[in-house]
mmCIF file of N, CA, C and O in Angstrom:
data_model
loop_
_atom_site.group_PDB
_atom_site.id
_atom_site.type_symbol
_atom_site.label_atom_id
_atom_site.label_comp_id
_atom_site.label_asym_id
_atom_site.label_seq_id
_atom_site.Cartn_x
_atom_site.Cartn_y
_atom_site.Cartn_z
ATOM 1 N N ARG A 1 -110.139 -34.831 -104.246
ATOM 2 C CA ARG A 1 -110.296 -35.923 -103.292
ATOM 3 C C ARG A 1 -111.831 -36.068 -102.310
ATOM 4 O O ARG A 1 -112.031 -34.865 -101.668
ATOM 5 N N THR A 2 -111.778 -36.972 -101.967
ATOM 6 C CA THR A 2 -113.384 -36.250 -101.018
ATOM 7 C C THR A 2 -112.783 -36.349 -99.605
ATOM 8 O O THR A 2 -112.206 -36.532 -98.690
ATOM 9 N N GLU A 3 -113.770 -36.291 -98.984
ATOM 10 C CA GLU A 3 -113.785 -35.895 -97.655
ATOM 11 C C GLU A 3 -113.829 -36.754 -97.052
ATOM 12 O O GLU A 3 -112.886 -37.057 -96.252
ATOM 13 N N LYS A 4 -114.257 -38.289 -97.865
ATOM 14 C CA LYS A 4 -113.986 -39.604 -97.015
ATOM 15 C C LYS A 4 -112.241 -40.249 -97.125
ATOM 16 O O LYS A 4 -111.681 -40.393 -95.906
ATOM 17 N N GLU A 5 -111.856 -39.774 -98.179
ATOM 18 C CA GLU A 5 -110.217 -39.983 -98.768
ATOM 19 C C GLU A 5 -109.245 -39.371 -97.659
ATOM 20 O O GLU A 5 -108.689 -39.639 -96.730
ATOM 21 N N MET A 6 -110.014 -37.278 -97.737
ATOM 22 C CA MET A 6 -109.338 -37.245 -96.836
ATOM 23 C C MET A 6 -109.396 -37.468 -95.224
ATOM 24 O O MET A 6 -107.975 -37.152 -94.908
ATOM 25 N N ALA A 7 -110.116 -37.838 -95.069
ATOM 26 C CA ALA A 7 -110.428 -38.772 -93.406
ATOM 27 C C ALA A 7 -109.481 -39.445 -93.048
ATOM 28 O O ALA A 7 -108.947 -39.711 -92.365
ATOM 29 N N ASN A 8 -109.665 -40.121 -93.882
ATOM 30 C CA ASN A 8 -108.660 -41.922 -93.899
ATOM 31 C C ASN A 8 -107.299 -41.271 -94.027
ATOM 32 O O ASN A 8 -106.679 -41.742 -93.138
ATOM 33 N N LEU A 9 -107.388 -40.593 -94.749
ATOM 34 C CA LEU A 9 -105.711 -40.155 -94.815
ATOM 35 C C LEU A 9 -105.152 -40.002 -93.845
ATOM 36 O O LEU A 9 -103.714 -39.720 -92.836
ATOM 37 N N LEU A 10 -105.934 -38.847 -93.291
ATOM 38 C CA LEU A 10 -105.270 -37.994 -92.199
ATOM 39 C C LEU A 10 -105.085 -38.953 -90.892
ATOM 40 O O LEU A 10 -104.813 -38.812 -90.331
ATOM 41 N N LYS A 11 -106.092 -40.226 -91.008
ATOM 42 C CA LYS A 11 -106.250 -41.379 -90.072
ATOM 43 C C LYS A 11 -104.959 -41.951 -90.258
ATOM 44 O O LYS A 11 -104.697 -42.220 -89.133
ATOM 45 N N ASP A 12 -103.825 -42.062 -91.266
ATOM 46 C CA ASP A 12 -103.146 -43.034 -91.367
ATOM 47 C C ASP A 12 -102.237 -42.163 -91.019
ATOM 48 O O ASP A 12 -101.089 -42.210 -90.790
ATOM 49 N N LEU A 13 -102.047 -40.667 -91.311
ATOM 50 C CA LEU A 13 -101.265 -39.398 -90.750
ATOM 51 C C LEU A 13 -101.015 -39.373 -89.435
ATOM 52 O O LEU A 13 -99.921 -40.139 -88.723
ATOM 53 N N GLU A 14 -101.923 -40.081 -88.312
ATOM 54 C CA GLU A 14 -101.941 -39.814 -87.008
ATOM 55 C C GLU A 14 -101.149 -40.847 -86.618
ATOM 56 O O GLU A 14 -101.242 -40.854 -85.834
ATOM 57 N N ALA A 15 -102.105 -42.416 -87.301
ATOM 58 C CA ALA A 15 -100.890 -43.365 -87.126
ATOM 59 C C ALA A 15 -99.877 -43.789 -87.331
ATOM 60 O O ALA A 15 -98.817 -44.110 -86.319
ATOM 61 N N MET A 16 -99.202 -43.076 -88.640
ATOM 62 C CA MET A 16 -97.943 -43.258 -88.395
ATOM 63 C C MET A 16 -96.970 -41.966 -87.526
ATOM 64 O O MET A 16 -95.949 -42.867 -86.832
ATOM 65 N N GLN A 17 -98.179 -41.152 -86.782
ATOM 66 C CA GLN A 17 -96.901 -40.131 -86.073
ATOM 67 C C GLN A 17 -97.155 -40.715 -84.645
ATOM 68 O O GLN A 17 -96.023 -40.591 -84.043
ATOM 69 N N ILE A 18 -98.213 -41.271 -84.458
ATOM 70 C CA ILE A 18 -97.944 -42.350 -83.220
ATOM 71 C C ILE A 18 -97.504 -42.847 -83.152
ATOM 72 O O ILE A 18 -96.357 -44.036 -82.233
ATOM 73 N N LYS A 19 -96.965 -44.037 -83.993
ATOM 74 C CA LYS A 19 -96.479 -45.275 -84.394
ATOM 75 C C LYS A 19 -94.473 -44.271 -84.129
ATOM 76 O O LYS A 19 -93.695 -44.748 -83.945
ATOM 77 N N HIS A 20 -94.239 -43.367 -85.142
ATOM 78 C CA HIS A 20 -93.051 -42.622 -84.739
ATOM 79 C C HIS A 20 -92.829 -42.712 -83.110
ATOM 80 O O HIS A 20 -91.970 -42.278 -83.224
ATOM 81 N N GLU A 21 -93.596 -41.911 -82.962
ATOM 82 C CA GLU A 21 -93.539 -41.455 -81.124
ATOM 83 C C GLU A 21 -93.030 -43.074 -79.876
ATOM 84 O O GLU A 21 -92.383 -42.537 -79.573
ATOM 85 N N GLN A 22 -94.385 -43.557 -80.903
ATOM 86 C CA GLN A 22 -93.328 -45.207 -79.957
ATOM 87 C C GLN A 22 -92.719 -45.358 -80.186
ATOM 88 O O GLN A 22 -91.208 -45.840 -79.550
ATOM 89 N N GLU A 23 -91.619 -46.249 -81.324
ATOM 90 C CA GLU A 23 -90.341 -45.714 -81.948
ATOM 91 C C GLU A 23 -89.613 -44.684 -81.248
ATOM 92 O O GLU A 23 -88.260 -45.511 -80.102
ATOM 93 N N THR A 24 -89.688 -43.602 -81.174
ATOM 94 C CA THR A 24 -89.126 -42.587 -80.845
ATOM 95 C C THR A 24 -88.518 -42.925 -78.637
ATOM 96 O O THR A 24 -87.627 -42.554 -78.212
ATOM 97 N N VAL A 25 -89.819 -43.224 -78.522
ATOM 98 C CA VAL A 25 -89.611 -43.346 -77.016
ATOM 99 C C VAL A 25 -89.111 -44.831 -76.977
ATOM 100 O O VAL A 25 -87.920 -45.093 -75.558
ATOM 101 N N GLN A 26 -88.818 -46.085 -77.053
ATOM 102 C CA GLN A 26 -88.511 -46.800 -77.474
ATOM 103 C C GLN A 26 -86.401 -46.736 -77.601
ATOM 104 O O GLN A 26 -85.854 -47.274 -77.383
ATOM 105 N N HIS A 27 -86.018 -45.987 -78.501
ATOM 106 C CA HIS A 27 -84.765 -45.502 -78.508
ATOM 107 C C HIS A 27 -84.523 -44.369 -78.011
ATOM 108 O O HIS A 27 -83.627 -45.107 -77.189
ATOM 109 N N LEU A 28 -85.090 -43.984 -77.237
ATOM 110 C CA LEU A 28 -84.674 -43.619 -75.973
ATOM 111 C C LEU A 28 -84.841 -44.284 -74.378
ATOM 112 O O LEU A 28 -83.637 -43.925 -73.731
ATOM 113 N N THR A 29 -85.571 -44.696 -73.913
ATOM 114 C CA THR A 29 -85.410 -46.370 -72.923
ATOM 115 C C THR A 29 -84.148 -47.055 -73.266
ATOM 116 O O THR A 29 -83.179 -47.193 -72.936
ATOM 117 N N VAL A 30 -83.623 -47.282 -74.949
ATOM 118 C CA VAL A 30 -82.582 -47.762 -75.175
ATOM 119 C C VAL A 30 -81.444 -47.577 -75.088
ATOM 120 O O VAL A 30 -80.010 -47.680 -74.407
ATOM 121 N N ASN A 31 -81.711 -45.505 -75.775
ATOM 122 C CA ASN A 31 -80.320 -45.599 -74.983
ATOM 123 C C ASN A 31 -79.668 -45.160 -73.535
ATOM 124 O O ASN A 31 -79.452 -45.089 -73.285
ATOM 125 N N THR A 32 -81.089 -45.079 -72.683
ATOM 126 C CA THR A 32 -80.908 -44.769 -71.434
ATOM 127 C C THR A 32 -80.434 -46.169 -70.759
ATOM 128 O O THR A 32 -79.825 -45.579 -69.854
ATOM 129 N N GLN A 33 -80.849 -46.724 -71.026
ATOM 130 C CA GLN A 33 -80.295 -48.518 -70.495
ATOM 131 C C GLN A 33 -78.844 -48.872 -70.999
ATOM 132 O O GLN A 33 -78.288 -48.903 -70.048
ATOM 133 N N LEU A 34 -78.328 -48.146 -71.858
ATOM 134 C CA LEU A 34 -76.755 -49.089 -72.316
ATOM 135 C C LEU A 34 -76.232 -47.574 -71.526
ATOM 136 O O LEU A 34 -75.198 -47.905 -71.776
ATOM 137 N N GLY A 35 -76.932 -46.150 -71.462
ATOM 138 C CA GLY A 35 -75.368 -45.524 -70.693
ATOM 139 C C GLY A 35 -75.725 -45.233 -69.352
ATOM 140 O O GLY A 35 -75.022 -45.612 -68.372
ATOM 141 N N ILE A 36 -77.175 -46.020 -68.345
ATOM 142 C CA ILE A 36 -76.548 -46.650 -67.266
ATOM 143 C C ILE A 36 -76.228 -47.911 -67.478
ATOM 144 O O ILE A 36 -74.787 -48.597 -66.259
ATOM 145 N N THR A 37 -76.255 -48.520 -68.322
ATOM 146 C CA THR A 37 -75.049 -50.403 -68.651
ATOM 147 C C THR A 37 -73.749 -49.033 -68.569
ATOM 148 O O THR A 37 -72.988 -50.194 -67.349
ATOM 149 N N LYS A 38 -73.276 -48.305 -69.513
ATOM 150 C CA LYS A 38 -72.135 -48.006 -69.370
ATOM 151 C C LYS A 38 -71.283 -47.005 -68.005
ATOM 152 O O LYS A 38 -70.500 -47.990 -67.690
ATOM 153 N N ALA A 39 -72.786 -47.325 -67.046
ATOM 154 C CA ALA A 39 -72.389 -46.242 -66.224
ATOM 155 C C ALA A 39 -71.444 -47.401 -64.790
ATOM 156 O O ALA A 39 -70.566 -47.431 -64.479
ATOM 157 N N GLU A 40 -72.048 -48.519 -64.922
ATOM 158 C CA GLU A 40 -72.337 -50.105 -63.867
ATOM 159 C C GLU A 40 -70.504 -50.604 -64.899
ATOM 160 O O GLU A 40 -70.656 -50.849 -63.876
ATOM 161 N N LYS A 41 -70.707 -50.312 -65.706
ATOM 162 C CA LYS A 41 -69.272 -51.445 -66.283
ATOM 163 C C LYS A 41 -68.550 -50.014 -65.918
ATOM 164 O O LYS A 41 -67.432 -50.629 -65.294
ATOM 165 N N SER A 42 -68.196 -49.033 -65.827
ATOM 166 C CA SER A 42 -67.315 -48.242 -65.061
ATOM 167 C C SER A 42 -67.195 -48.275 -63.907
ATOM 168 O O SER A 42 -66.046 -48.619 -63.273
ATOM 169 N N SER A 43 -68.270 -48.363 -63.392
ATOM 170 C CA SER A 43 -68.704 -48.284 -62.400
ATOM 171 C C SER A 43 -67.980 -49.645 -61.433
ATOM 172 O O SER A 43 -66.607 -49.376 -61.281
ATOM 173 N N LEU A 44 -67.954 -50.829 -61.993
ATOM 174 C CA LEU A 44 -67.322 -52.637 -61.878
ATOM 175 C C LEU A 44 -65.494 -51.622 -62.145
ATOM 176 O O LEU A 44 -64.919 -52.999 -61.678
ATOM 177 N N GLU A 45 -65.454 -51.523 -63.251
ATOM 178 C CA GLU A 45 -64.006 -51.236 -63.654
ATOM 179 C C GLU A 45 -63.300 -50.373 -62.697
ATOM 180 O O GLU A 45 -61.907 -50.514 -62.454
ATOM 181 N N THR A 46 -63.783 -49.713 -62.271
ATOM 182 C CA THR A 46 -62.868 -48.377 -60.615
ATOM 183 C C THR A 46 -62.517 -49.489 -60.249
ATOM 184 O O THR A 46 -61.895 -49.639 -59.471
ATOM 185 N N GLU A 47 -63.967 -50.099 -59.542
ATOM 186 C CA GLU A 47 -64.070 -51.353 -58.679
ATOM 187 C C GLU A 47 -63.064 -51.859 -58.518
ATOM 188 O O GLU A 47 -61.811 -52.821 -57.671
ATOM 189 N N LEU A 48 -62.598 -52.619 -59.158
ATOM 190 C CA LEU A 48 -62.115 -54.056 -59.992
ATOM 191 C C LEU A 48 -60.370 -53.590 -60.610
ATOM 192 O O LEU A 48 -59.589 -54.273 -59.574
ATOM 193 N N HIS A 49 -59.999 -52.137 -60.317
ATOM 194 C CA HIS A 49 -58.259 -51.213 -60.854
ATOM 195 C C HIS A 49 -58.386 -51.139 -58.650
ATOM 196 O O HIS A 49 -57.382 -51.352 -58.548
ATOM 197 N N THR A 50 -59.103 -50.559 -58.353
ATOM 198 C CA THR A 50 -59.132 -50.001 -56.209
ATOM 199 C C THR A 50 -58.973 -51.987 -56.012
ATOM 200 O O THR A 50 -57.732 -52.180 -54.921
ATOM 201 N N THR A 51 -59.547 -53.098 -56.268
ATOM 202 C CA THR A 51 -59.030 -54.119 -55.572
ATOM 203 C C THR A 51 -58.234 -54.888 -56.302
ATOM 204 O O THR A 51 -57.063 -55.668 -55.194
ATOM 205 N N ARG A 52 -56.826 -54.240 -57.638
ATOM 206 C CA ARG A 52 -56.037 -54.686 -58.374
ATOM 207 C C ARG A 52 -54.967 -54.296 -56.733
ATOM 208 O O ARG A 52 -54.184 -54.751 -56.372
ATOM 209 N N ALA A 53 -55.348 -53.189 -57.141
ATOM 210 C CA ALA A 53 -54.270 -52.040 -56.166
ATOM 211 C C ALA A 53 -54.203 -52.815 -54.895
ATOM 212 O O ALA A 53 -52.865 -52.648 -53.470
ATOM 213 N N LYS A 54 -55.161 -52.969 -54.385
ATOM 214 C CA LYS A 54 -55.805 -53.406 -52.572
ATOM 215 C C LYS A 54 -54.881 -54.923 -52.828
ATOM 216 O O LYS A 54 -53.864 -55.120 -51.942
ATOM 217 N N LEU A 55 -54.854 -55.472 -53.520
ATOM 218 C CA LEU A 55 -53.834 -56.836 -53.585
ATOM 219 C C LEU A 55 -52.486 -57.137 -53.343
ATOM 220 O O LEU A 55 -52.369 -57.058 -53.124
ATOM 221 N N GLU A 56 -52.206 -55.686 -54.347
ATOM 222 C CA GLU A 56 -51.045 -55.440 -54.596
ATOM 223 C C GLU A 56 -50.627 -55.247 -53.509
ATOM 224 O O GLU A 56 -48.857 -55.222 -52.967
ATOM 225 N N SER A 57 -51.205 -54.371 -53.044
ATOM 226 C CA SER A 57 -51.157 -53.763 -51.451
ATOM 227 C C SER A 57 -50.700 -54.585 -50.412
ATOM 228 O O SER A 57 -49.499 -54.831 -49.625
ATOM 229 N N ILE A 58 -51.127 -55.949 -50.958
ATOM 230 C CA ILE A 58 -51.190 -56.690 -49.473
ATOM 231 C C ILE A 58 -50.233 -57.562 -50.198
ATOM 232 O O ILE A 58 -49.896 -58.441 -49.070
ATOM 233 N N GLN A 59 -49.818 -57.758 -51.445
ATOM 234 C CA GLN A 59 -48.566 -59.053 -51.376
ATOM 235 C C GLN A 59 -46.832 -58.242 -50.755
ATOM 236 O O GLN A 59 -46.396 -58.870 -50.766
ATOM 237 N N GLU A 60 -47.416 -56.825 -51.877
ATOM 238 C CA GLU A 60 -46.037 -56.620 -50.832
ATOM 239 C C GLU A 60 -46.019 -56.313 -49.564
ATOM 240 O O GLU A 60 -45.089 -56.552 -48.701
ATOM 241 N N GLU A 61 -47.028 -55.935 -48.603
ATOM 242 C CA GLU A 61 -46.790 -56.492 -47.462
ATOM 243 C C GLU A 61 -46.299 -58.016 -46.993
ATOM 244 O O GLU A 61 -45.646 -57.496 -46.130
ATOM 245 N N MET A 62 -46.734 -58.934 -47.227
ATOM 246 C CA MET A 62 -46.190 -59.926 -47.586
ATOM 247 C C MET A 62 -45.142 -60.711 -47.793
ATOM 248 O O MET A 62 -43.956 -61.202 -46.258
ATOM 249 N N THR A 63 -44.439 -59.664 -48.748
ATOM 250 C CA THR A 63 -43.180 -60.164 -48.775
ATOM 251 C C THR A 63 -42.275 -59.120 -47.853
ATOM 252 O O THR A 63 -41.253 -60.002 -47.584
ATOM 253 N N ARG A 64 -42.480 -58.653 -46.981
ATOM 254 C CA ARG A 64 -41.870 -57.285 -46.456
ATOM 255 C C ARG A 64 -42.145 -58.250 -45.271
ATOM 256 O O ARG A 64 -41.057 -58.320 -43.898
ATOM 257 N N THR A 65 -42.771 -58.612 -44.563
ATOM 258 C CA THR A 65 -43.670 -59.814 -43.077
ATOM 259 C C THR A 65 -42.320 -61.010 -43.511
ATOM 260 O O THR A 65 -41.430 -61.316 -42.862
ATOM 261 N N ASN A 66 -42.095 -61.353 -45.345
ATOM 262 C CA ASN A 66 -41.529 -62.995 -45.259
ATOM 263 C C ASN A 66 -40.306 -62.176 -45.058
ATOM 264 O O ASN A 66 -39.412 -63.190 -44.157
ATOM 265 N N LEU A 67 -39.733 -61.334 -45.927
ATOM 266 C CA LEU A 67 -38.667 -60.687 -45.804
ATOM 267 C C LEU A 67 -37.278 -60.553 -43.955
ATOM 268 O O LEU A 67 -37.069 -61.010 -43.148
ATOM 269 N N ASP A 68 -38.744 -59.418 -43.548
ATOM 270 C CA ASP A 68 -38.248 -59.125 -41.707
ATOM 271 C C ASP A 68 -38.141 -60.918 -40.943
ATOM 272 O O ASP A 68 -37.436 -61.362 -40.261
ATOM 273 N N LEU A 69 -39.582 -62.103 -41.711
ATOM 274 C CA LEU A 69 -39.211 -63.337 -40.822
ATOM 275 C C LEU A 69 -38.013 -64.053 -41.095
ATOM 276 O O LEU A 69 -37.020 -64.576 -40.589
ATOM 277 N N THR A 70 -37.574 -64.089 -42.072
ATOM 278 C CA THR A 70 -36.327 -64.479 -42.252
ATOM 279 C C THR A 70 -35.295 -63.513 -42.046
ATOM 280 O O THR A 70 -34.230 -64.372 -41.448
ATOM 281 N N THR A 71 -35.156 -63.019 -41.996
ATOM 282 C CA THR A 71 -33.904 -62.092 -40.869
ATOM 283 C C THR A 71 -33.991 -61.902 -39.561
ATOM 284 O O THR A 71 -33.229 -62.567 -39.344
ATOM 285 N N LYS A 72 -35.451 -62.351 -38.997
ATOM 286 C CA LYS A 72 -35.395 -62.411 -37.351
ATOM 287 C C LYS A 72 -34.714 -64.133 -37.983
ATOM 288 O O LYS A 72 -33.708 -64.435 -35.838
ATOM 289 N N SER A 73 -34.913 -65.064 -38.132
ATOM 290 C CA SER A 73 -35.046 -66.183 -38.376
ATOM 291 C C SER A 73 -33.133 -66.399 -38.362
ATOM 292 O O SER A 73 -32.926 -67.463 -37.752
ATOM 293 N N ALA A 74 -32.628 -65.608 -39.563
ATOM 294 C CA ALA A 74 -31.182 -66.468 -39.775
ATOM 295 C C ALA A 74 -30.225 -65.356 -37.898
ATOM 296 O O ALA A 74 -29.864 -65.609 -37.532
ATOM 297 N N LYS A 75 -31.036 -64.362 -37.547
ATOM 298 C CA LYS A 75 -30.645 -63.669 -36.280
ATOM 299 C C LYS A 75 -30.324 -64.676 -35.613
ATOM 300 O O LYS A 75 -29.427 -64.608 -34.189
ATOM 301 N N MET A 76 -31.594 -65.362 -35.066
ATOM 302 C CA MET A 76 -32.226 -66.590 -34.296
ATOM 303 C C MET A 76 -30.940 -67.454 -34.683
ATOM 304 O O MET A 76 -30.919 -68.543 -33.191
ATOM 305 N N GLU A 77 -30.822 -68.268 -35.745
ATOM 306 C CA GLU A 77 -29.550 -69.115 -35.564
ATOM 307 C C GLU A 77 -28.407 -68.576 -35.119
ATOM 308 O O GLU A 77 -27.455 -69.947 -34.769
ATOM 309 N N GLU A 78 -28.326 -67.898 -36.083
ATOM 310 C CA GLU A 78 -26.678 -66.828 -35.677
ATOM 311 C C GLU A 78 -27.021 -67.061 -34.170
ATOM 312 O O GLU A 78 -25.401 -67.693 -33.388
ATOM 313 N N GLU A 79 -27.272 -66.210 -33.580
ATOM 314 C CA GLU A 79 -28.149 -66.618 -31.741
ATOM 315 C C GLU A 79 -27.121 -67.532 -31.049
ATOM 316 O O GLU A 79 -26.508 -67.746 -30.753
ATOM 317 N N SER A 80 -28.059 -68.982 -31.856
ATOM 318 C CA SER A 80 -28.167 -70.544 -31.761
ATOM 319 C C SER A 80 -26.605 -70.887 -31.630
ATOM 320 O O SER A 80 -25.967 -71.907 -30.478
ATOM 321 N N LEU A 81 -26.243 -70.321 -32.532
ATOM 322 C CA LEU A 81 -24.836 -71.198 -32.846
ATOM 323 C C LEU A 81 -23.743 -70.469 -32.217
ATOM 324 O O LEU A 81 -22.970 -70.514 -31.235
ATOM 325 N N LYS A 82 -23.932 -69.139 -31.530
ATOM 326 C CA LYS A 82 -23.048 -68.590 -30.607
ATOM 327 C C LYS A 82 -23.214 -69.171 -29.502
ATOM 328 O O LYS A 82 -22.584 -69.218 -28.551
ATOM 329 N N GLN A 83 -24.751 -69.053 -28.440
ATOM 330 C CA GLN A 83 -24.499 -69.672 -27.691
ATOM 331 C C GLN A 83 -24.702 -71.411 -27.705
ATOM 332 O O GLN A 83 -23.138 -71.622 -27.106
ATOM 333 N N ALA A 84 -24.276 -72.119 -28.367
ATOM 334 C CA ALA A 84 -23.458 -73.652 -28.976
ATOM 335 C C ALA A 84 -21.790 -73.838 -28.131
ATOM 336 O O ALA A 84 -21.580 -74.328 -27.757
ATOM 337 N N GLY A 85 -21.897 -72.252 -29.563
ATOM 338 C CA GLY A 85 -19.759 -72.178 -28.834
ATOM 339 C C GLY A 85 -19.943 -71.949 -27.418
ATOM 340 O O GLY A 85 -18.728 -72.818 -26.828
ATOM 341 N N LYS A 86 -20.406 -71.430 -27.093
ATOM 342 C CA LYS A 86 -20.423 -70.913 -25.358
ATOM 343 C C LYS A 86 -20.274 -72.992 -24.838
ATOM 344 O O LYS A 86 -19.372 -72.536 -23.489
ATOM 345 N N LEU A 87 -21.166 -73.439 -25.107
ATOM 346 C CA LEU A 87 -21.472 -73.872 -24.025
ATOM 347 C C LEU A 87 -20.753 -75.189 -24.059
ATOM 348 O O LEU A 87 -20.107 -75.945 -23.003
ATOM 349 N N LYS A 88 -19.612 -75.181 -25.341
ATOM 350 C CA LYS A 88 -19.185 -75.876 -25.888
ATOM 351 C C LYS A 88 -17.887 -75.999 -25.596
ATOM 352 O O LYS A 88 -17.012 -76.366 -24.659
ATOM 353 N N GLU A 89 -17.691 -74.285 -25.409
ATOM 354 C CA GLU A 89 -16.111 -73.856 -24.392
ATOM 355 C C GLU A 89 -16.314 -73.863 -22.593
ATOM 356 O O GLU A 89 -15.086 -74.640 -22.385
ATOM 357 N N VAL A 90 -17.583 -73.979 -22.186
ATOM 358 C CA VAL A 90 -18.064 -74.448 -21.096
ATOM 359 C C VAL A 90 -18.015 -75.979 -20.842
ATOM 360 O O VAL A 90 -16.732 -76.310 -19.004
ATOM 361 N N GLU A 91 -18.313 -76.367 -21.248
ATOM 362 C CA GLU A 91 -17.784 -78.159 -21.365
ATOM 363 C C GLU A 91 -15.906 -77.889 -21.387
ATOM 364 O O GLU A 91 -16.141 -79.148 -20.579
ATOM 365 N N ASN A 92 -15.589 -78.556 -22.402
ATOM 366 C CA ASN A 92 -14.100 -77.632 -22.645
ATOM 367 C C ASN A 92 -13.774 -77.525 -20.848
ATOM 368 O O ASN A 92 -12.663 -78.345 -20.415
ATOM 369 N N ASP A 93 -14.237 -76.119 -20.763
ATOM 370 C CA ASP A 93 -13.644 -76.050 -19.305
ATOM 371 C C ASP A 93 -13.555 -76.407 -18.257
ATOM 372 O O ASP A 93 -12.302 -76.687 -17.373
ATOM 373 N N SER A 94 -15.022 -76.416 -17.748
ATOM 374 C CA SER A 94 -15.294 -78.049 -17.180
ATOM 375 C C SER A 94 -14.697 -79.482 -17.061
ATOM 376 O O SER A 94 -13.951 -80.121 -16.201
ATOM 377 N N ASP A 95 -14.335 -79.798 -18.449
ATOM 378 C CA ASP A 95 -13.250 -81.362 -18.365
ATOM 379 C C ASP A 95 -11.884 -81.363 -18.023
ATOM 380 O O ASP A 95 -11.345 -81.476 -17.605
ATOM 381 N N TRP A 96 -11.192 -80.051 -18.692
ATOM 382 C CA TRP A 96 -10.250 -79.035 -17.452
ATOM 383 C C TRP A 96 -9.541 -79.364 -16.166
ATOM 384 O O TRP A 96 -9.096 -80.130 -15.858
ATOM 385 N N LEU A 97 -10.921 -78.638 -16.165
ATOM 386 C CA LEU A 97 -11.125 -78.647 -14.263
ATOM 387 C C LEU A 97 -10.892 -79.995 -14.119
ATOM 388 O O LEU A 97 -10.226 -80.733 -12.973
ATOM 389 N N GLN A 98 -12.023 -80.524 -14.213
ATOM 390 C CA GLN A 98 -12.380 -82.058 -13.594
ATOM 391 C C GLN A 98 -10.573 -83.434 -13.959
ATOM 392 O O GLN A 98 -10.710 -83.645 -13.132
ATOM 393 N N ARG A 99 -10.570 -82.477 -15.588
ATOM 394 C CA ARG A 99 -8.794 -83.821 -15.202
ATOM 395 C C ARG A 99 -7.600 -82.353 -14.185
ATOM 396 O O ARG A 99 -7.158 -83.430 -13.286
ATOM 397 N N GLU A 100 -7.630 -81.551 -13.255
ATOM 398 C CA GLU A 100 -7.269 -81.134 -13.127
ATOM 399 C C GLU A 100 -7.237 -80.834 -11.607
ATOM 400 O O GLU A 100 -6.043 -81.463 -11.169
ATOM 401 N N VAL A 101 -8.558 -81.402 -11.467
ATOM 402 C CA VAL A 101 -8.686 -81.999 -10.035
ATOM 403 C C VAL A 101 -8.550 -83.430 -9.620
ATOM 404 O O VAL A 101 -8.007 -83.483 -8.530
ATOM 405 N N ALA A 102 -8.813 -84.283 -10.766
ATOM 406 C CA ALA A 102 -8.480 -85.634 -10.700
ATOM 407 C C ALA A 102 -6.537 -85.385 -10.648
ATOM 408 O O ALA A 102 -6.444 -86.270 -9.214
ATOM 409 N N LYS A 103 -5.447 -84.567 -10.993
ATOM 410 C CA LYS A 103 -4.419 -84.919 -10.919
ATOM 411 C C LYS A 103 -3.572 -84.396 -9.475
ATOM 412 O O LYS A 103 -3.468 -85.001 -8.961
ATOM 413 N N ALA A 104 -4.946 -83.134 -8.787
ATOM 414 C CA ALA A 104 -4.148 -82.930 -7.875
ATOM 415 C C ALA A 104 -4.754 -83.837 -6.591
ATOM 416 O O ALA A 104 -3.852 -83.696 -5.779
ATOM 417 N N ARG A 105 -5.604 -84.025 -6.746
ATOM 418 C CA ARG A 105 -5.889 -85.544 -6.452
ATOM 419 C C ARG A 105 -4.842 -86.809 -5.752
ATOM 420 O O ARG A 105 -4.911 -87.114 -4.909
ATOM 421 N N ARG A 106 -4.303 -86.493 -7.074
ATOM 422 C CA ARG A 106 -3.494 -88.117 -7.335
ATOM 423 C C ARG A 106 -1.748 -88.167 -5.656
ATOM 424 O O ARG A 106 -1.473 -86.840 -5.423
#
């Protein structure tokens, strides 16, 4: 082979080497971006899990609060019924006393 042919082959080899290095850099860049994307996905999944756990906790607290309110409401209703019963007794006693007073006046 001539010196010129050898020089051209050397140029071609260098060009191929540069192209190969560029492709390697591209692959590394893509792999790095993929790694970052996977880390971000993992972070988002962790955040979602945390948010779901908080939501469940809030729902449990709401359930407890609703049960407390239902219990308090039932106790207030019971107390109200007791008071109504006492009021009726007082009214009956008052009516009876008025009748007795009326009899005594006659």
